[in-house]
PDB file of C-alpha atoms in Angstrom:
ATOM      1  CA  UNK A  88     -13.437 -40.577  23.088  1.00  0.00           C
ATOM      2  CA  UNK A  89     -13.659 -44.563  24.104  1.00  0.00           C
ATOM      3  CA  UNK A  90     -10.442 -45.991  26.388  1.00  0.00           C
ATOM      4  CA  UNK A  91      -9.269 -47.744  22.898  1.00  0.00           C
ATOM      5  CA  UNK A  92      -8.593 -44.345  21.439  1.00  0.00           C
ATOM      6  CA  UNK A  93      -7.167 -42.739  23.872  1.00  0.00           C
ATOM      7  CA  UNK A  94      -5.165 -45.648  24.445  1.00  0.00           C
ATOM      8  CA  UNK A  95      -4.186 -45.455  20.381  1.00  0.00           C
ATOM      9  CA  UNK A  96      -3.336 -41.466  20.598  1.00  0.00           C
ATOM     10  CA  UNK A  97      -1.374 -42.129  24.023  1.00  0.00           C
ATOM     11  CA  UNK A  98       1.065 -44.814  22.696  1.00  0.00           C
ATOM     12  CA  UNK A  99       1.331 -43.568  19.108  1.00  0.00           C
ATOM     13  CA  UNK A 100       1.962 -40.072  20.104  1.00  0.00           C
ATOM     14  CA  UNK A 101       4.531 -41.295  22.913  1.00  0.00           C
ATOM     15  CA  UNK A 102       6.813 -42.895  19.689  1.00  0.00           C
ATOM     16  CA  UNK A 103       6.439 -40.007  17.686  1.00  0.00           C
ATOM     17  CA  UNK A 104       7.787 -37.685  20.602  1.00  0.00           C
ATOM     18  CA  UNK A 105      10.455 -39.243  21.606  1.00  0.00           C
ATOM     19  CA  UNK A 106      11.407 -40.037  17.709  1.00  0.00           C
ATOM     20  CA  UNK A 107      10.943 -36.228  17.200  1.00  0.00           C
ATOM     21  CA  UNK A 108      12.142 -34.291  19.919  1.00  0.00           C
ATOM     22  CA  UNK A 109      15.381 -36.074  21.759  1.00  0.00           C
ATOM     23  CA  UNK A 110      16.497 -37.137  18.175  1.00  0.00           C
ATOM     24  CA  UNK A 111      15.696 -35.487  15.198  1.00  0.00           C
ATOM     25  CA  UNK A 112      15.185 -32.078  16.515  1.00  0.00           C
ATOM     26  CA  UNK A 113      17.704 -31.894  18.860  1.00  0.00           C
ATOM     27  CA  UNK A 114      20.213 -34.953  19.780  1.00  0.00           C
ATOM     28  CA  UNK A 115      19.469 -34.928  24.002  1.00  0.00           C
ATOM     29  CA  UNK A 116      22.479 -35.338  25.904  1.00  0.00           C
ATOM     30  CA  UNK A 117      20.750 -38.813  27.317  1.00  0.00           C
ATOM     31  CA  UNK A 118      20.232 -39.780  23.774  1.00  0.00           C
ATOM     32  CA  UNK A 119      24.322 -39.344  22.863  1.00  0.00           C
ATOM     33  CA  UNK A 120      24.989 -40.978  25.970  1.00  0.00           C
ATOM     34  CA  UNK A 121      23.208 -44.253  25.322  1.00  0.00           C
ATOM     35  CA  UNK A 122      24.250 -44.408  21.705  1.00  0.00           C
ATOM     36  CA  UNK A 123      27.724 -44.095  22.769  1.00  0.00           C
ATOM     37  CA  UNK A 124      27.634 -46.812  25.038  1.00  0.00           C
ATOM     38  CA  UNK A 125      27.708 -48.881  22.347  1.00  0.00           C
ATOM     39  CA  UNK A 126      30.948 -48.139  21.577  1.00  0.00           C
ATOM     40  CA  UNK A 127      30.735 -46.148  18.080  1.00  0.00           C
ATOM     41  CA  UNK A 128      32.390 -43.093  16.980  1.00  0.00           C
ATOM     42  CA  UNK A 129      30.409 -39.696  17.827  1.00  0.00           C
ATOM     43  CA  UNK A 130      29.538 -39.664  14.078  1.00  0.00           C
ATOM     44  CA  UNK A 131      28.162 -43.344  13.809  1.00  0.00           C
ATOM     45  CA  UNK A 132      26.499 -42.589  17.238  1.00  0.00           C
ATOM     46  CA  UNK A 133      24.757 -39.316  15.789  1.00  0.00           C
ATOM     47  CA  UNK A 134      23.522 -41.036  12.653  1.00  0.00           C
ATOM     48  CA  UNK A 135      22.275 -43.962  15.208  1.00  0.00           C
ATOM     49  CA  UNK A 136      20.400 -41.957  17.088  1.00  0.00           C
ATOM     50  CA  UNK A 137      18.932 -39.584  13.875  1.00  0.00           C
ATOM     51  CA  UNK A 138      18.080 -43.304  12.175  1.00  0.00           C
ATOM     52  CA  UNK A 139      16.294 -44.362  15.601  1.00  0.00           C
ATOM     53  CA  UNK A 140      14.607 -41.290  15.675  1.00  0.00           C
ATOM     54  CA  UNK A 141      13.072 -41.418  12.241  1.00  0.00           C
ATOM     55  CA  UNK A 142      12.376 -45.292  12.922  1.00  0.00           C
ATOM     56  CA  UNK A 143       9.891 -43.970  16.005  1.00  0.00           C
ATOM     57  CA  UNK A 144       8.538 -41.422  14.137  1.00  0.00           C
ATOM     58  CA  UNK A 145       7.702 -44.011  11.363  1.00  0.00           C
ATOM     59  CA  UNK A 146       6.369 -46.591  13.748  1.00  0.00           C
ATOM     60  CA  UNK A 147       4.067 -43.785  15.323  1.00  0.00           C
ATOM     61  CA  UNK A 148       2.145 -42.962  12.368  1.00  0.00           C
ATOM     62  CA  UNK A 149       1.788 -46.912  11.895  1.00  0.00           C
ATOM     63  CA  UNK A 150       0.456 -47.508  15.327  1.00  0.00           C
ATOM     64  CA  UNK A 151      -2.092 -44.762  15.184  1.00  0.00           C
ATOM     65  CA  UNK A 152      -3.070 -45.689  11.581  1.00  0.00           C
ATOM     66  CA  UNK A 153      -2.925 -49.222  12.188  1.00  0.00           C
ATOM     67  CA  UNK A 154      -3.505 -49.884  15.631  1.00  0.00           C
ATOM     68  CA  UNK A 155      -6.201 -52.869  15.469  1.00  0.00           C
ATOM     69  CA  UNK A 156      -3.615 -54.950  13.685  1.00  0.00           C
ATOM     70  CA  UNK A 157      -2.616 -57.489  16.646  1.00  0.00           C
ATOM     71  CA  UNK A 158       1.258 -57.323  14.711  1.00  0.00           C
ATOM     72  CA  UNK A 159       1.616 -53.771  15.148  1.00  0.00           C
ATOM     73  CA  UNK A 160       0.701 -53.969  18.939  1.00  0.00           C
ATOM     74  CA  UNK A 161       3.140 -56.501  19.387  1.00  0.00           C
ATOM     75  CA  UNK A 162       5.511 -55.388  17.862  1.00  0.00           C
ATOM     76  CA  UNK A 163       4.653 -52.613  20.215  1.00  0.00           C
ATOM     77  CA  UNK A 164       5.352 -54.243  23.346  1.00  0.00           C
ATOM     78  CA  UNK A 165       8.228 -55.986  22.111  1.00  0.00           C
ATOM     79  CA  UNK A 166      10.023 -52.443  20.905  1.00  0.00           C
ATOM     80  CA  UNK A 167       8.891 -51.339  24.030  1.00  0.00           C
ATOM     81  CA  UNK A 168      10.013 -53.952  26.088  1.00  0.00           C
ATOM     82  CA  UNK A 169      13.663 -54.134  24.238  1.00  0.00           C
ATOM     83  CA  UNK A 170      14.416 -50.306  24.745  1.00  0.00           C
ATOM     84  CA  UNK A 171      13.854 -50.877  28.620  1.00  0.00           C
ATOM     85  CA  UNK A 172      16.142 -53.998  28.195  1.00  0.00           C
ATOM     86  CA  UNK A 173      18.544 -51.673  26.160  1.00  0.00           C
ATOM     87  CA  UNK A 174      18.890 -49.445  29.102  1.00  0.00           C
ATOM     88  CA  UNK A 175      18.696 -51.712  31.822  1.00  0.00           C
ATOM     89  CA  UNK A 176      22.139 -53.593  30.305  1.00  0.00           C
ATOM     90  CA  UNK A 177      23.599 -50.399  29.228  1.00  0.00           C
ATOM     91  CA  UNK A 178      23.158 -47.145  31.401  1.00  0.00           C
ATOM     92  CA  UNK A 179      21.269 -48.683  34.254  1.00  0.00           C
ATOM     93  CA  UNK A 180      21.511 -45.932  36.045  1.00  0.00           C
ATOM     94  CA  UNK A 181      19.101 -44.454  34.283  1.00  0.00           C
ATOM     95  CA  UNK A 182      15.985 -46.603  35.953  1.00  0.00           C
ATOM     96  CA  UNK A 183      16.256 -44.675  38.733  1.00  0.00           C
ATOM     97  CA  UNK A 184      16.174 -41.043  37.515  1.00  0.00           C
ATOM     98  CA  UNK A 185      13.078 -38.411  37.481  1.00  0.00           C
ATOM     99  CA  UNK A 186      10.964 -39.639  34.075  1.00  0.00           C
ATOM    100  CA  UNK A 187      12.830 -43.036  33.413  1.00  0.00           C
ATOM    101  CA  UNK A 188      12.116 -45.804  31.227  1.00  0.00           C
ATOM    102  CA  UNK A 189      10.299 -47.517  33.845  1.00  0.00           C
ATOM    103  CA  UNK A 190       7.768 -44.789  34.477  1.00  0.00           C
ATOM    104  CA  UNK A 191       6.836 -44.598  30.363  1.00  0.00           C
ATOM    105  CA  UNK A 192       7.606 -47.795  29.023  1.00  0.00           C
ATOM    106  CA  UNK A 193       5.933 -49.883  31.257  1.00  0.00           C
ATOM    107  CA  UNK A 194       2.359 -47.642  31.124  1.00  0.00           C
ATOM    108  CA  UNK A 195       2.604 -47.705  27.470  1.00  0.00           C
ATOM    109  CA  UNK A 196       3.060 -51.400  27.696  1.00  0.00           C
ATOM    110  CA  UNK A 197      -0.056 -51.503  29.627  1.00  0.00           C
ATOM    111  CA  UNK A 198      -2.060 -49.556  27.113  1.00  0.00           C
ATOM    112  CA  UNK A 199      -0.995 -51.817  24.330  1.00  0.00           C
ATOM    113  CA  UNK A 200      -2.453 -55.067  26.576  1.00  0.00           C
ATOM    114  CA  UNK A 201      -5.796 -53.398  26.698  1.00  0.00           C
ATOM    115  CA  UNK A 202      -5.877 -52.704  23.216  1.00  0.00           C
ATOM    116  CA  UNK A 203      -4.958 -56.299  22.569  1.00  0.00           C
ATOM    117  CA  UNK A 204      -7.589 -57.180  25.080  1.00  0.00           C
ATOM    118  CA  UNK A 205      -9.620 -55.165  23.001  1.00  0.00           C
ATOM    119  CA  UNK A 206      -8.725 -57.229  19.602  1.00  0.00           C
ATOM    120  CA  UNK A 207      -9.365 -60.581  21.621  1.00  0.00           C
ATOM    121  CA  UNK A 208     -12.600 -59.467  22.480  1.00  0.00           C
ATOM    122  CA  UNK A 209     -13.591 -58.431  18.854  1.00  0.00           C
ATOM    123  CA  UNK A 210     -12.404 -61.766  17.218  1.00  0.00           C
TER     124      UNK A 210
END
Protein backbone atom coordinates (compact mmCIF):
# COMPACT_ATOMS: atom_id res chain seq x y z
CA UNK A 1 0.00 0.00 0.00
CA UNK A 2 1.79 3.49 -1.25
CA UNK A 3 2.09 6.48 1.69
CA UNK A 4 -0.97 8.23 -0.36
CA UNK A 5 -3.24 5.42 0.68
CA UNK A 6 -2.46 4.92 3.79
CA UNK A 7 -2.52 8.47 4.24
CA UNK A 8 -6.34 8.36 2.55
CA UNK A 9 -7.51 5.28 4.97
CA UNK A 10 -5.76 7.12 8.06
CA UNK A 11 -7.62 10.49 7.77
CA UNK A 12 -10.89 9.17 6.33
CA UNK A 13 -11.21 6.50 8.85
CA UNK A 14 -10.17 9.05 11.75
CA UNK A 15 -13.68 11.21 10.68
CA UNK A 16 -15.68 8.31 10.46
CA UNK A 17 -14.63 7.19 14.12
CA UNK A 18 -15.01 9.91 15.86
CA UNK A 19 -18.48 10.67 13.83
CA UNK A 20 -19.44 7.06 14.84
CA UNK A 21 -18.37 6.19 18.11
CA UNK A 22 -18.36 9.45 20.64
CA UNK A 23 -21.61 10.56 18.80
CA UNK A 24 -23.88 8.45 17.18
CA UNK A 25 -23.28 5.35 19.08
CA UNK A 26 -22.89 6.59 22.27
CA UNK A 27 -22.92 10.55 23.21
CA UNK A 28 -19.14 10.58 25.24
CA UNK A 29 -19.25 12.54 28.24
CA UNK A 30 -16.40 14.91 26.43
CA UNK A 31 -18.71 15.18 23.54
CA UNK A 32 -21.85 16.63 25.95
CA UNK A 33 -19.40 18.67 27.57
CA UNK A 34 -18.20 20.65 24.57
CA UNK A 35 -21.64 20.92 23.04
CA UNK A 36 -22.83 22.38 26.17
CA UNK A 37 -20.38 24.95 26.30
CA UNK A 38 -22.12 26.54 23.85
CA UNK A 39 -24.73 27.33 25.90
CA UNK A 40 -27.82 25.15 24.52
CA UNK A 41 -30.29 23.14 26.29
CA UNK A 42 -29.23 19.31 26.91
CA UNK A 43 -31.72 18.51 24.09
CA UNK A 44 -30.36 21.06 21.42
CA UNK A 45 -26.85 19.95 22.67
CA UNK A 46 -27.72 16.12 22.02
CA UNK A 47 -29.15 16.75 18.57
CA UNK A 48 -25.78 18.98 18.01
CA UNK A 49 -23.65 16.52 18.72
CA UNK A 50 -25.89 13.44 16.82
CA UNK A 51 -25.95 16.14 13.63
CA UNK A 52 -21.99 16.56 14.02
CA UNK A 53 -21.64 13.08 14.24
CA UNK A 54 -23.47 12.14 11.09
CA UNK A 55 -21.70 15.27 9.37
CA UNK A 56 -18.12 13.25 10.10
CA UNK A 57 -19.39 10.19 9.16
CA UNK A 58 -20.56 11.81 5.82
CA UNK A 59 -17.36 13.67 5.24
CA UNK A 60 -15.40 10.28 5.83
CA UNK A 61 -16.84 8.37 3.11
CA UNK A 62 -16.16 11.63 0.89
CA UNK A 63 -12.55 11.86 1.79
CA UNK A 64 -11.81 8.24 1.16
CA UNK A 65 -13.92 8.24 -2.06
CA UNK A 66 -12.76 11.47 -3.11
CA UNK A 67 -9.55 12.11 -1.73
CA UNK A 68 -7.51 13.45 -4.93
CA UNK A 69 -9.95 16.32 -5.13
CA UNK A 70 -7.61 19.30 -3.77
CA UNK A 71 -11.38 20.79 -2.24
CA UNK A 72 -12.00 17.88 -0.21
CA UNK A 73 -8.43 17.99 1.35
CA UNK A 74 -8.91 21.40 2.19
CA UNK A 75 -11.70 21.39 3.36
CA UNK A 76 -9.94 18.78 5.37
CA UNK A 77 -7.50 20.84 7.02
CA UNK A 78 -9.73 23.60 7.48
CA UNK A 79 -12.47 21.22 9.49
CA UNK A 80 -9.59 20.02 11.07
CA UNK A 81 -8.02 23.04 11.94
CA UNK A 82 -11.52 24.73 13.23
CA UNK A 83 -12.37 21.78 15.68
CA UNK A 84 -8.85 22.39 17.38
CA UNK A 85 -9.81 26.16 17.33
CA UNK A 86 -13.29 25.05 18.74
CA UNK A 87 -11.63 23.54 21.69
CA UNK A 88 -8.87 25.71 22.21
CA UNK A 89 -11.62 28.83 22.83
CA UNK A 90 -13.99 26.60 24.54
CA UNK A 91 -12.72 23.75 26.94
CA UNK A 92 -9.05 24.49 26.71
CA UNK A 93 -8.35 22.36 29.12
CA UNK A 94 -8.71 19.76 27.07
CA UNK A 95 -5.15 20.35 25.04
CA UNK A 96 -3.51 19.05 27.71
CA UNK A 97 -5.21 15.71 28.48
CA UNK A 98 -4.05 11.94 27.49
CA UNK A 99 -5.30 11.70 23.50
CA UNK A 100 -6.15 15.49 22.91
CA UNK A 101 -6.89 17.37 19.93
CA UNK A 102 -3.40 18.28 19.54
CA UNK A 103 -2.06 14.76 19.37
CA UNK A 104 -4.84 13.75 16.36
CA UNK A 105 -5.65 16.79 14.71
CA UNK A 106 -2.48 18.05 14.02
CA UNK A 107 -1.04 14.40 12.48
CA UNK A 108 -4.07 14.21 10.43
CA UNK A 109 -3.35 17.69 9.29
CA UNK A 110 -0.03 16.50 8.29
CA UNK A 111 -1.31 13.61 6.27
CA UNK A 112 -3.64 15.83 4.35
CA UNK A 113 -0.33 18.21 3.32
CA UNK A 114 1.30 15.19 1.84
CA UNK A 115 -1.57 14.21 0.00
CA UNK A 116 -1.83 17.73 -1.30
CA UNK A 117 1.85 17.51 -1.96
CA UNK A 118 0.91 14.59 -3.71
CA UNK A 119 -1.85 16.49 -6.03
CA UNK A 120 0.84 19.33 -6.69
CA UNK A 121 3.12 16.91 -7.89
CA UNK A 122 0.57 15.19 -10.28
CA UNK A 123 -0.68 18.51 -11.89
Amino acid sequence: MSSEQIARYIVGFSWLYHGIFPKLLHVAPLEKAMTASLGFSDEISYLITKLAGLGELIFGLIFIIFYKNRTVVMLNIAGLFGLLFFVAILQPQLLVGAFNPITTNIPLIGLSFILLGRLQARE
